[in-house]
mmCIF file of C-alpha atoms in Angstrom:
data_model
loop_
_atom_site.group_PDB
_atom_site.id
_atom_site.type_symbol
_atom_site.label_atom_id
_atom_site.label_comp_id
_atom_site.label_asym_id
_atom_site.label_seq_id
_atom_site.Cartn_x
_atom_site.Cartn_y
_atom_site.Cartn_z
ATOM 1 C CA MET A 1 25.578 -8.062 -32.907
ATOM 2 C CA LEU A 2 25.860 -7.819 -29.148
ATOM 3 C CA ALA A 3 28.744 -9.737 -27.622
ATOM 4 C CA ARG A 4 29.327 -8.493 -24.068
ATOM 5 C CA VAL A 5 26.511 -7.107 -21.929
ATOM 6 C CA ALA A 6 26.312 -5.948 -18.316
ATOM 7 C CA PHE A 7 22.830 -6.003 -16.799
ATOM 8 C CA LEU A 8 22.298 -3.953 -13.644
ATOM 9 C CA ASP A 9 19.534 -3.775 -11.058
ATOM 10 C CA LEU A 10 18.404 -0.333 -9.884
ATOM 11 C CA ASP A 11 17.076 -0.256 -6.327
ATOM 12 C CA HIS A 12 19.666 -0.875 -3.601
ATOM 13 C CA THR A 13 22.202 -1.540 -6.376
ATOM 14 C CA LEU A 14 22.802 1.526 -8.534
ATOM 15 C CA LEU A 15 20.795 3.415 -5.935
ATOM 16 C CA ALA A 16 21.666 3.291 -2.248
ATOM 17 C CA ALA A 17 17.914 3.246 -1.568
ATOM 18 C CA ASP A 18 14.623 2.057 -3.014
ATOM 19 C CA SER A 19 13.273 4.519 -5.592
ATOM 20 C CA ASN A 20 9.662 3.590 -4.901
ATOM 21 C CA GLN A 21 10.066 4.047 -1.164
ATOM 22 C CA LEU A 22 11.684 7.431 -1.813
ATOM 23 C CA TRP A 23 8.736 8.381 -4.014
ATOM 24 C CA MET A 24 6.234 7.352 -1.368
ATOM 25 C CA THR A 25 8.092 9.344 1.288
ATOM 26 C CA PHE A 26 8.237 12.338 -1.048
ATOM 27 C CA LEU A 27 4.481 12.239 -1.633
ATOM 28 C CA GLN A 28 3.809 11.812 2.069
ATOM 29 C CA SER A 29 6.002 14.826 2.901
ATOM 30 C CA ARG A 30 3.792 16.931 0.640
ATOM 31 C CA GLN A 31 0.623 15.588 2.240
ATOM 32 C CA LEU A 32 -0.331 13.771 -0.955
ATOM 33 C CA LEU A 33 -0.369 10.350 0.647
ATOM 34 C CA ALA A 34 -2.537 8.965 3.414
ATOM 35 C CA ALA A 35 -0.820 7.055 6.216
ATOM 36 C CA SER A 36 -2.878 3.970 5.364
ATOM 37 C CA VAL A 37 -1.483 3.977 1.810
ATOM 38 C CA MET A 38 2.067 4.152 3.150
ATOM 39 C CA GLU A 39 1.312 1.234 5.452
ATOM 40 C CA GLN A 40 -0.014 -0.802 2.534
ATOM 41 C CA HIS A 41 3.178 -0.161 0.613
ATOM 42 C CA GLU A 42 5.241 -1.219 3.632
ATOM 43 C CA ARG A 43 3.387 -4.548 3.652
ATOM 44 C CA PHE A 44 4.334 -5.058 0.024
ATOM 45 C CA MET A 45 7.963 -4.325 0.934
ATOM 46 C CA ASP A 46 7.823 -6.875 3.750
ATOM 47 C CA ASP A 47 6.583 -9.463 1.253
ATOM 48 C CA TYR A 48 9.431 -8.501 -1.089
ATOM 49 C CA ALA A 49 12.019 -8.997 1.653
ATOM 50 C CA ASN A 50 10.486 -12.365 2.518
ATOM 51 C CA GLY A 51 10.413 -13.540 -1.105
ATOM 52 C CA VAL A 52 6.601 -13.797 -1.305
ATOM 53 C CA LEU A 53 5.752 -10.602 -3.207
ATOM 54 C CA ASP A 54 2.670 -10.479 -5.444
ATOM 55 C CA PHE A 55 4.369 -8.291 -8.041
ATOM 56 C CA ASP A 56 1.274 -7.768 -10.189
ATOM 57 C CA ALA A 57 -0.637 -6.461 -7.167
ATOM 58 C CA LEU A 58 2.234 -4.150 -6.261
ATOM 59 C CA GLN A 59 2.414 -2.772 -9.798
ATOM 60 C CA ALA A 60 -1.336 -2.144 -9.839
ATOM 61 C CA PHE A 61 -1.027 -0.362 -6.490
ATOM 62 C CA ARG A 62 1.789 1.909 -7.711
ATOM 63 C CA ILE A 63 0.141 2.700 -11.044
ATOM 64 C CA GLY A 64 -3.102 3.513 -9.273
ATOM 65 C CA LEU A 65 -1.296 5.798 -6.845
ATOM 66 C CA ASP A 66 0.291 7.813 -9.664
ATOM 67 C CA ALA A 67 -3.010 7.923 -11.535
ATOM 68 C CA SER A 68 -4.695 9.459 -8.482
ATOM 69 C CA LEU A 69 -2.714 12.666 -9.052
ATOM 70 C CA PRO A 70 -3.721 15.121 -11.797
ATOM 71 C CA PRO A 71 -1.281 14.663 -14.718
ATOM 72 C CA GLU A 72 0.237 18.147 -14.419
ATOM 73 C CA ARG A 73 0.715 17.762 -10.671
ATOM 74 C CA LEU A 74 2.283 14.342 -11.168
ATOM 75 C CA GLU A 75 4.726 15.749 -13.721
ATOM 76 C CA GLN A 76 5.659 18.626 -11.403
ATOM 77 C CA CYS A 77 6.148 16.269 -8.466
ATOM 78 C CA LEU A 78 8.310 13.893 -10.486
ATOM 79 C CA ALA A 79 10.570 16.746 -11.598
ATOM 80 C CA VAL A 80 11.131 17.934 -8.025
ATOM 81 C CA PHE A 81 11.479 14.363 -6.755
ATOM 82 C CA GLN A 82 14.126 13.584 -9.350
ATOM 83 C CA ARG A 83 16.190 16.604 -8.349
ATOM 84 C CA GLU A 84 15.750 16.453 -4.573
ATOM 85 C CA SER A 85 15.449 12.753 -3.770
ATOM 86 C CA LEU A 86 16.129 10.349 -6.623
ATOM 87 C CA LEU A 87 19.437 11.433 -8.146
ATOM 88 C CA PRO A 88 21.023 12.210 -4.754
ATOM 89 C CA ALA A 89 20.346 8.551 -3.875
ATOM 90 C CA VAL A 90 22.658 7.239 -6.621
ATOM 91 C CA ALA A 91 25.251 5.061 -4.890
ATOM 92 C CA PRO A 92 28.582 6.944 -4.672
ATOM 93 C CA LEU A 93 30.560 4.381 -6.659
ATOM 94 C CA ALA A 94 27.879 3.656 -9.284
ATOM 95 C CA PRO A 95 29.126 6.255 -11.804
ATOM 96 C CA GLY A 96 32.609 4.738 -11.605
ATOM 97 C CA LEU A 97 31.273 1.247 -12.236
ATOM 98 C CA LEU A 98 29.359 2.404 -15.311
ATOM 99 C CA SER A 99 32.449 4.216 -16.597
ATOM 100 C CA GLU A 100 34.494 1.072 -16.084
ATOM 101 C CA LEU A 101 31.986 -1.099 -17.916
ATOM 102 C CA ARG A 102 31.872 1.309 -20.854
ATOM 103 C CA ALA A 103 35.667 1.464 -20.955
ATOM 104 C CA GLN A 104 35.739 -2.326 -21.181
ATOM 105 C CA GLY A 105 33.357 -2.201 -24.147
ATOM 106 C CA LEU A 106 30.291 -3.685 -22.477
ATOM 107 C CA THR A 107 26.758 -2.683 -23.399
ATOM 108 C CA THR A 108 24.941 -1.618 -20.217
ATOM 109 C CA VAL A 109 21.297 -2.434 -19.507
ATOM 110 C CA VAL A 110 19.277 -1.615 -16.390
ATOM 111 C CA VAL A 111 16.821 -4.419 -15.596
ATOM 112 C CA SER A 112 14.434 -3.291 -12.876
ATOM 113 C CA ALA A 113 11.081 -4.077 -11.305
ATOM 114 C CA THR A 114 10.550 -0.337 -11.048
ATOM 115 C CA ARG A 115 8.487 1.502 -13.652
ATOM 116 C CA ALA A 116 10.151 3.606 -16.327
ATOM 117 C CA SER A 117 9.237 7.000 -14.857
ATOM 118 C CA LEU A 118 11.575 6.377 -11.915
ATOM 119 C CA VAL A 119 14.250 4.399 -13.754
ATOM 120 C CA GLU A 120 14.793 6.708 -16.723
ATOM 121 C CA PRO A 121 16.230 9.709 -14.812
ATOM 122 C CA VAL A 122 18.847 7.515 -13.140
ATOM 123 C CA ALA A 123 19.698 5.777 -16.412
ATOM 124 C CA ARG A 124 20.204 9.129 -18.141
ATOM 125 C CA HIS A 125 22.338 10.378 -15.265
ATOM 126 C CA LEU A 126 24.572 7.300 -15.456
ATOM 127 C CA ALA A 127 24.527 7.142 -19.285
ATOM 128 C CA VAL A 128 23.138 3.596 -19.323
ATOM 129 C CA ASP A 129 22.621 2.256 -22.855
ATOM 130 C CA HIS A 130 19.248 0.487 -22.495
ATOM 131 C CA LEU A 131 16.392 -0.086 -20.042
ATOM 132 C CA ILE A 132 14.182 -3.075 -19.293
ATOM 133 C CA THR A 133 11.625 -2.046 -16.685
ATOM 134 C CA SER A 134 8.672 -3.352 -14.710
ATOM 135 C CA CYS A 135 9.845 -6.961 -14.461
ATOM 136 C CA PHE A 136 10.498 -9.042 -11.366
ATOM 137 C CA GLY A 137 12.076 -12.374 -10.418
ATOM 138 C CA PRO A 138 11.950 -14.987 -13.208
ATOM 139 C CA GLN A 139 10.269 -12.428 -15.447
ATOM 140 C CA LYS A 140 13.572 -10.560 -15.630
ATOM 141 C CA VAL A 141 15.098 -13.504 -17.458
ATOM 142 C CA ARG A 142 12.186 -13.676 -19.896
ATOM 143 C CA ARG A 143 12.304 -9.943 -20.582
ATOM 144 C CA VAL A 144 16.082 -10.013 -21.039
ATOM 145 C CA GLU A 145 15.808 -12.915 -23.472
ATOM 146 C CA ALA A 146 13.068 -11.097 -25.405
ATOM 147 C CA TRP A 147 15.220 -7.982 -25.602
ATOM 148 C CA LEU A 148 18.234 -9.998 -26.742
ATOM 149 C CA LYS A 149 16.151 -11.852 -29.319
ATOM 150 C CA ALA A 150 15.296 -8.487 -30.883
ATOM 151 C CA GLN A 151 19.060 -7.991 -31.220
ATOM 152 C CA ASP A 152 19.431 -11.425 -32.862
ATOM 153 C CA CYS A 153 21.094 -12.805 -29.753
ATOM 154 C CA SER A 154 20.439 -14.710 -26.519
ATOM 155 C CA LEU A 155 22.028 -15.070 -23.096
ATOM 156 C CA VAL A 156 23.820 -18.255 -24.096
ATOM 157 C CA GLY A 157 24.894 -16.600 -27.336
ATOM 158 C CA LEU A 158 26.708 -13.745 -25.610
ATOM 159 C CA GLU A 159 30.465 -13.941 -25.166
ATOM 160 C CA GLU A 160 30.053 -12.467 -21.680
ATOM 161 C CA SER A 161 27.010 -11.563 -19.599
ATOM 162 C CA TRP A 162 27.114 -9.850 -16.217
ATOM 163 C CA PHE A 163 24.374 -9.070 -13.735
ATOM 164 C CA TYR A 164 24.841 -6.772 -10.755
ATOM 165 C CA SER A 165 22.164 -7.030 -8.058
ATOM 166 C CA ASP A 166 21.575 -6.721 -4.333
ATOM 167 C CA SER A 167 18.593 -9.050 -3.994
ATOM 168 C CA HIS A 168 17.898 -12.742 -3.576
ATOM 169 C CA ASN A 169 14.749 -12.075 -5.616
ATOM 170 C CA ASP A 170 17.062 -11.642 -8.630
ATOM 171 C CA LEU A 171 18.507 -15.125 -8.324
ATOM 172 C CA PRO A 172 16.979 -16.347 -11.641
ATOM 173 C CA LEU A 173 18.878 -13.766 -13.698
ATOM 174 C CA LEU A 174 22.002 -14.035 -11.534
ATOM 175 C CA GLU A 175 22.062 -17.751 -12.321
ATOM 176 C CA ALA A 176 21.405 -17.153 -16.023
ATOM 177 C CA VAL A 177 24.426 -14.923 -16.711
ATOM 178 C CA SER A 178 28.054 -15.964 -16.977
ATOM 179 C CA HIS A 179 29.228 -13.442 -14.362
ATOM 180 C CA PRO A 180 26.867 -12.838 -11.403
ATOM 181 C CA VAL A 181 27.923 -10.065 -9.013
ATOM 182 C CA ALA A 182 26.341 -9.374 -5.623
ATOM 183 C CA VAL A 183 26.223 -5.636 -4.874
ATOM 184 C CA ASP A 184 25.642 -4.596 -1.259
ATOM 185 C CA PRO A 185 23.655 -7.831 -1.010
ATOM 186 C CA ASP A 186 20.781 -8.627 1.297
ATOM 187 C CA PHE A 187 21.399 -11.360 3.864
ATOM 188 C CA ARG A 188 20.137 -14.255 1.737
ATOM 189 C CA LEU A 189 22.077 -13.208 -1.354
ATOM 190 C CA ALA A 190 25.218 -12.600 0.697
ATOM 191 C CA GLN A 191 25.018 -16.149 2.027
ATOM 192 C CA LEU A 192 24.473 -17.586 -1.425
ATOM 193 C CA ALA A 193 27.263 -15.527 -2.972
ATOM 194 C CA GLY A 194 29.636 -16.840 -0.324
ATOM 195 C CA GLN A 195 28.615 -20.439 -0.982
ATOM 196 C CA ARG A 196 28.993 -20.056 -4.747
ATOM 197 C CA GLN A 197 32.074 -17.839 -4.589
ATOM 198 C CA TRP A 198 30.413 -15.040 -6.518
ATOM 199 C CA PRO A 199 32.114 -11.632 -6.349
ATOM 200 C CA VAL A 200 30.659 -9.298 -3.741
ATOM 201 C CA ILE A 201 31.167 -5.544 -4.101
ATOM 202 C CA SER A 202 29.837 -2.341 -2.612
ATOM 203 C CA LEU A 203 28.853 0.739 -4.561
ATOM 204 C CA ARG A 204 28.345 2.612 -1.296
ATOM 205 C CA GLN A 205 31.847 2.318 0.083
ATOM 206 C CA ASP A 206 35.203 1.376 -1.362
ATOM 207 C CA ILE A 207 35.615 -2.243 -0.228
ATOM 208 C CA GLY A 208 36.722 -3.547 -3.592
ATOM 209 C CA GLN A 209 35.658 -3.387 -7.190
ATOM 210 C CA VAL A 210 35.105 -5.887 -9.975
ATOM 211 C CA VAL A 211 37.572 -5.609 -12.818
ATOM 212 C CA VAL A 212 35.888 -6.549 -16.078
ATOM 213 C CA ALA A 213 38.254 -8.478 -18.290
#
């Protein structure tokens, strides 16, 4: 049975960028994306930053965008994107954090709003144990609990639970674990972490690291 689990966000946490924004830029650079589509995605990102994102609408938008490409072309683009844009965006200190967590005996799980096709290459690169994808805000807690239930466990039943995230949108899961960690946090999360005395680390520069007991 699971006892100690570290959950980790992907975008702006394990990555020093947003994987979806990188994908949009990649498609635009190959003239596969109209400027109006890029602008629509930027509006979604503004809503995300302001905490008012319609996640279902964003997911439908992204799925529809991928579906607009012929399957073979999509597969080819994803392969090049992974090599040229996605994996180079892994935060410099992320591999060390994952190594540290494994050395301490924690099970590692990426929990991300991003769809599996963009999360899986990064997870493989970092040797993450499990993935929970396409969930956002409070839904992350529900999906984590469902995943744990399948392992005959729950968040409250774990000896230790960690969550590493950059975003105030992840507050529900940060509050649900025993060890919340703010990673290169946005302004609102940085303020909250200071008020609650949560650890704050950077995976982009060496300003301190969390030691997992």
